[in-house]
Amino acid sequence: VRRLERLEAVRLIEMFDGSRLSFALPWGLRAARAWRRDLAYTLRERAAATKEAIDHATGVYFPDRSHAARIAIKRMRYAMEIAHETGSERSAAIRELKKAQDLLGDLHDRQELVDNLTETCPSDKPEIASQVALLKQVIDAECHDLHTRYLARRSAVIDTCYGVRRQPHRITARSLVAASALA
């Protein structure tokens, strides 16, 4: 009964009592249009936020800015995955977002490791400090490589953002059923 109440089944059944039969179909169409509009709006907003975060991160590595770009890319990817399940987004664009997100995530993990090594390294033991310094050099080199690989993908992510912002999103009735199942 609780599940039916959440689905508003009683209200739908009342619509089919004959007196309001003509209202049942438009209600479904209005809901479908609203859902499409909300999804398209979310995609455009996420694309704009992602583009802005990527622009703010620039081509020079700043840890906090790169991390903010990763979070924006992740949010964009999640919205695109929902749209993909409804048949309106390309999986190639989602793969590009995932690769960029993974590179920035690996970069962030290494940066956190370097920061923690610096904070926890005992200053009274020179042999440990020299090993930590060597480890930091290796991790810094990995960070440089990861950032370079991200920069190579950055234009593809920006192209995806522009594509989402320009593209009208068409969602079929079959797609709405799939989206409802996801929800």
C-alpha positions as a Markdown table, in Angstrom:
| # | Residue | x | y | z |
|---|---|---|---|---|
| 1 | Val | 0.0 | 0.0 | 0.0 |
| 2 | Arg | 2.8 | 2.4 | 0.8 |
| 3 | Arg | 4.5 | 1.8 | -2.5 |
| 4 | Leu | 1.2 | 2.4 | -4.3 |
| 5 | Glu | 0.7 | 5.6 | -2.3 |
| 6 | Arg | 4.2 | 6.8 | -3.4 |
| 7 | Leu | 3.3 | 6.1 | -7.0 |
| 8 | Glu | 0.1 | 8.1 | -6.6 |
| 9 | Ala | -1.8 | 5.1 | -7.9 |
| 10 | Val | -5.0 | 6.1 | -6.2 |
| 11 | Arg | -5.0 | 9.5 | -7.9 |
| 12 | Leu | -4.4 | 7.8 | -11.2 |
| 13 | Ile | -7.2 | 5.4 | -10.7 |
| 14 | Glu | -9.6 | 8.2 | -9.8 |
| 15 | Met | -8.7 | 9.9 | -13.1 |
| 16 | Phe | -10.0 | 6.9 | -15.0 |
| 17 | Asp | -13.4 | 7.0 | -13.3 |
| 18 | Gly | -14.8 | 8.5 | -16.6 |
| 19 | Ser | -15.4 | 12.0 | -15.5 |
| 20 | Arg | -11.8 | 13.0 | -15.8 |
| 21 | Leu | -10.6 | 10.6 | -18.4 |
| 22 | Ser | -9.5 | 13.3 | -20.7 |
| 23 | Phe | -7.2 | 14.7 | -18.1 |
| 24 | Ala | -5.2 | 11.4 | -17.6 |
| 25 | Leu | -3.3 | 11.6 | -20.9 |
| 26 | Pro | -2.3 | 15.2 | -20.8 |
| 27 | Trp | -1.1 | 14.8 | -17.2 |
| 28 | Gly | 1.3 | 12.1 | -18.4 |
| 29 | Leu | 2.5 | 14.2 | -21.3 |
| 30 | Arg | 3.1 | 17.2 | -19.1 |
| 31 | Ala | 5.1 | 15.0 | -16.7 |
| 32 | Ala | 7.1 | 13.7 | -19.6 |
| 33 | Arg | 7.8 | 17.2 | -20.9 |
| 34 | Ala | 8.8 | 18.4 | -17.4 |
| 35 | Trp | 11.2 | 15.5 | -17.0 |
| 36 | Arg | 12.8 | 16.1 | -20.3 |
| 37 | Arg | 13.1 | 19.8 | -19.6 |
| 38 | Asp | 14.6 | 19.2 | -16.2 |
| 39 | Leu | 17.2 | 16.7 | -17.5 |
| 40 | Ala | 18.2 | 19.1 | -20.4 |
| 41 | Tyr | 18.5 | 22.0 | -17.9 |
| 42 | Thr | 20.6 | 19.9 | -15.5 |
| 43 | Leu | 22.9 | 18.8 | -18.4 |
| 44 | Arg | 23.3 | 22.4 | -19.6 |
| 45 | Glu | 24.1 | 23.6 | -16.1 |
| 46 | Arg | 26.6 | 20.9 | -15.4 |
| 47 | Ala | 28.2 | 21.5 | -18.8 |
| 48 | Ala | 28.6 | 25.2 | -17.9 |
| 49 | Ala | 29.9 | 24.5 | -14.5 |
| 50 | Thr | 32.4 | 21.9 | -15.8 |
| 51 | Lys | 33.6 | 24.3 | -18.5 |
| 52 | Glu | 34.1 | 27.1 | -15.9 |
| 53 | Ala | 36.0 | 24.7 | -13.5 |
| 54 | Ile | 38.3 | 23.6 | -16.3 |
| 55 | Asp | 38.9 | 27.1 | -17.4 |
| 56 | His | 39.6 | 28.1 | -13.8 |
| 57 | Ala | 42.1 | 25.2 | -13.4 |
| 58 | Thr | 44.1 | 26.5 | -16.3 |
| 59 | Gly | 47.0 | 24.6 | -17.9 |
| 60 | Val | 49.2 | 25.1 | -14.8 |
| 61 | Tyr | 48.8 | 22.6 | -12.1 |
| 62 | Phe | 47.1 | 24.0 | -9.0 |
| 63 | Pro | 46.0 | 21.1 | -6.7 |
| 64 | Asp | 42.7 | 22.7 | -5.4 |
| 65 | Arg | 41.7 | 24.0 | -8.9 |
| 66 | Ser | 42.4 | 20.6 | -10.5 |
| 67 | His | 40.4 | 18.9 | -7.7 |
| 68 | Ala | 37.4 | 21.3 | -8.3 |
| 69 | Ala | 37.6 | 20.4 | -12.0 |
| 70 | Arg | 37.5 | 16.7 | -11.2 |
| 71 | Ile | 34.4 | 17.2 | -9.1 |
| 72 | Ala | 32.7 | 19.2 | -11.8 |
| 73 | Ile | 33.6 | 16.6 | -14.4 |
| 74 | Lys | 32.2 | 13.8 | -12.1 |
| 75 | Arg | 28.9 | 15.6 | -11.7 |
| 76 | Met | 28.7 | 16.2 | -15.4 |
| 77 | Arg | 29.4 | 12.5 | -16.1 |
| 78 | Tyr | 26.7 | 11.3 | -13.6 |
| 79 | Ala | 24.1 | 13.5 | -15.3 |
| 80 | Met | 25.2 | 12.3 | -18.8 |
| 81 | Glu | 25.0 | 8.7 | -17.6 |
| 82 | Ile | 21.4 | 9.2 | -16.6 |
| 83 | Ala | 20.7 | 10.9 | -20.0 |
| 84 | His | 22.5 | 8.0 | -21.7 |
| 85 | Glu | 20.2 | 5.5 | -20.0 |
| 86 | Thr | 17.3 | 7.4 | -21.6 |
| 87 | Gly | 18.9 | 7.3 | -25.0 |
| 88 | Ser | 19.9 | 10.9 | -25.4 |
| 89 | Glu | 23.6 | 11.0 | -24.8 |
| 90 | Arg | 26.6 | 9.3 | -26.4 |
| 91 | Ser | 28.7 | 6.8 | -24.5 |
| 92 | Ala | 31.9 | 8.0 | -26.1 |
| 93 | Ala | 31.5 | 11.4 | -24.4 |
| 94 | Ile | 30.9 | 9.7 | -21.1 |
| 95 | Arg | 34.1 | 7.7 | -21.6 |
| 96 | Glu | 36.1 | 10.9 | -22.2 |
| 97 | Leu | 34.7 | 12.4 | -19.0 |
| 98 | Lys | 35.5 | 9.2 | -17.0 |
| 99 | Lys | 39.1 | 9.2 | -18.3 |
| 100 | Ala | 39.6 | 12.8 | -17.4 |
| 101 | Gln | 38.0 | 12.3 | -14.0 |
| 102 | Asp | 40.2 | 9.2 | -13.3 |
| 103 | Leu | 43.4 | 11.1 | -14.3 |
| 104 | Leu | 42.5 | 14.0 | -12.0 |
| 105 | Gly | 41.5 | 11.6 | -9.2 |
| 106 | Asp | 44.9 | 9.8 | -9.4 |
| 107 | Leu | 46.6 | 13.2 | -9.4 |
| 108 | His | 44.6 | 14.3 | -6.3 |
| 109 | Asp | 45.5 | 11.0 | -4.5 |
| 110 | Arg | 49.2 | 11.6 | -5.2 |
| 111 | Gln | 49.0 | 15.2 | -4.1 |
| 112 | Glu | 47.3 | 14.1 | -0.8 |
| 113 | Leu | 50.1 | 11.6 | -0.3 |
| 114 | Val | 52.8 | 14.2 | -0.8 |
| 115 | Asp | 51.1 | 16.6 | 1.5 |
| 116 | Asn | 50.7 | 13.9 | 4.2 |
| 117 | Leu | 54.4 | 12.8 | 3.8 |
| 118 | Thr | 55.5 | 16.4 | 4.3 |
| 119 | Glu | 53.4 | 16.8 | 7.5 |
| 120 | Thr | 54.3 | 13.5 | 9.1 |
| 121 | Cys | 58.0 | 13.2 | 8.2 |
| 122 | Pro | 60.1 | 13.4 | 11.4 |
| 123 | Ser | 62.6 | 16.2 | 11.2 |
| 124 | Asp | 65.0 | 14.7 | 13.7 |
| 125 | Lys | 65.8 | 11.6 | 11.6 |
| 126 | Pro | 67.8 | 12.7 | 8.5 |
| 127 | Glu | 67.9 | 9.2 | 6.9 |
| 128 | Ile | 64.1 | 9.1 | 6.9 |
| 129 | Ala | 63.9 | 12.7 | 5.6 |
| 130 | Ser | 66.2 | 11.8 | 2.7 |
| 131 | Gln | 64.0 | 8.8 | 1.8 |
| 132 | Val | 60.9 | 10.9 | 2.0 |
| 133 | Ala | 62.5 | 13.6 | -0.2 |
| 134 | Leu | 63.3 | 11.0 | -2.8 |
| 135 | Leu | 59.8 | 9.6 | -2.6 |
| 136 | Lys | 58.3 | 13.1 | -3.0 |
| 137 | Gln | 60.4 | 13.5 | -6.2 |
| 138 | Val | 59.0 | 10.3 | -7.7 |
| 139 | Ile | 55.5 | 11.3 | -6.8 |
| 140 | Asp | 56.0 | 14.8 | -8.1 |
| 141 | Ala | 57.1 | 13.3 | -11.4 |
| 142 | Glu | 54.0 | 11.1 | -11.5 |
| 143 | Cys | 51.9 | 14.2 | -10.8 |
| 144 | His | 53.5 | 16.0 | -13.7 |
| 145 | Asp | 52.8 | 13.0 | -16.0 |
| 146 | Leu | 49.2 | 12.7 | -14.9 |
| 147 | His | 48.6 | 16.4 | -15.3 |
| 148 | Thr | 50.1 | 16.3 | -18.8 |
| 149 | Arg | 47.9 | 13.4 | -19.7 |
| 150 | Tyr | 44.9 | 15.3 | -18.4 |
| 151 | Leu | 45.8 | 18.4 | -20.4 |
| 152 | Ala | 45.8 | 16.2 | -23.5 |
| 153 | Arg | 42.2 | 15.2 | -22.8 |
| 154 | Arg | 41.0 | 18.6 | -21.6 |
| 155 | Ser | 39.9 | 19.8 | -25.1 |
| 156 | Ala | 37.7 | 16.7 | -25.6 |
| 157 | Val | 36.0 | 17.4 | -22.3 |
| 158 | Ile | 35.4 | 21.0 | -23.3 |
| 159 | Asp | 34.0 | 19.9 | -26.6 |
| 160 | Thr | 31.6 | 17.6 | -24.7 |
| 161 | Cys | 30.5 | 20.5 | -22.6 |
| 162 | Tyr | 29.9 | 22.6 | -25.7 |
| 163 | Gly | 28.0 | 19.8 | -27.4 |
| 164 | Val | 25.7 | 19.3 | -24.4 |
| 165 | Arg | 25.0 | 23.0 | -24.3 |
| 166 | Arg | 24.1 | 23.2 | -28.0 |
| 167 | Gln | 22.2 | 20.0 | -28.4 |
| 168 | Pro | 18.4 | 19.7 | -27.9 |
| 169 | His | 17.6 | 16.6 | -25.8 |
| 170 | Arg | 15.0 | 14.4 | -27.3 |
| 171 | Ile | 13.7 | 11.6 | -25.0 |
| 172 | Thr | 11.2 | 9.0 | -26.2 |
| 173 | Ala | 8.4 | 7.4 | -24.2 |
| 174 | Arg | 10.5 | 4.2 | -24.1 |
| 175 | Ser | 13.3 | 6.3 | -22.6 |
| 176 | Leu | 11.0 | 7.7 | -19.9 |
| 177 | Val | 10.2 | 4.2 | -18.8 |
| 178 | Ala | 13.9 | 3.4 | -18.5 |
| 179 | Ala | 14.5 | 6.6 | -16.6 |
| 180 | Ser | 11.6 | 5.8 | -14.2 |
| 181 | Ala | 13.1 | 2.4 | -13.6 |
| 182 | Leu | 16.4 | 4.0 | -12.8 |
| 183 | Ala | 14.8 | 6.5 | -10.4 |
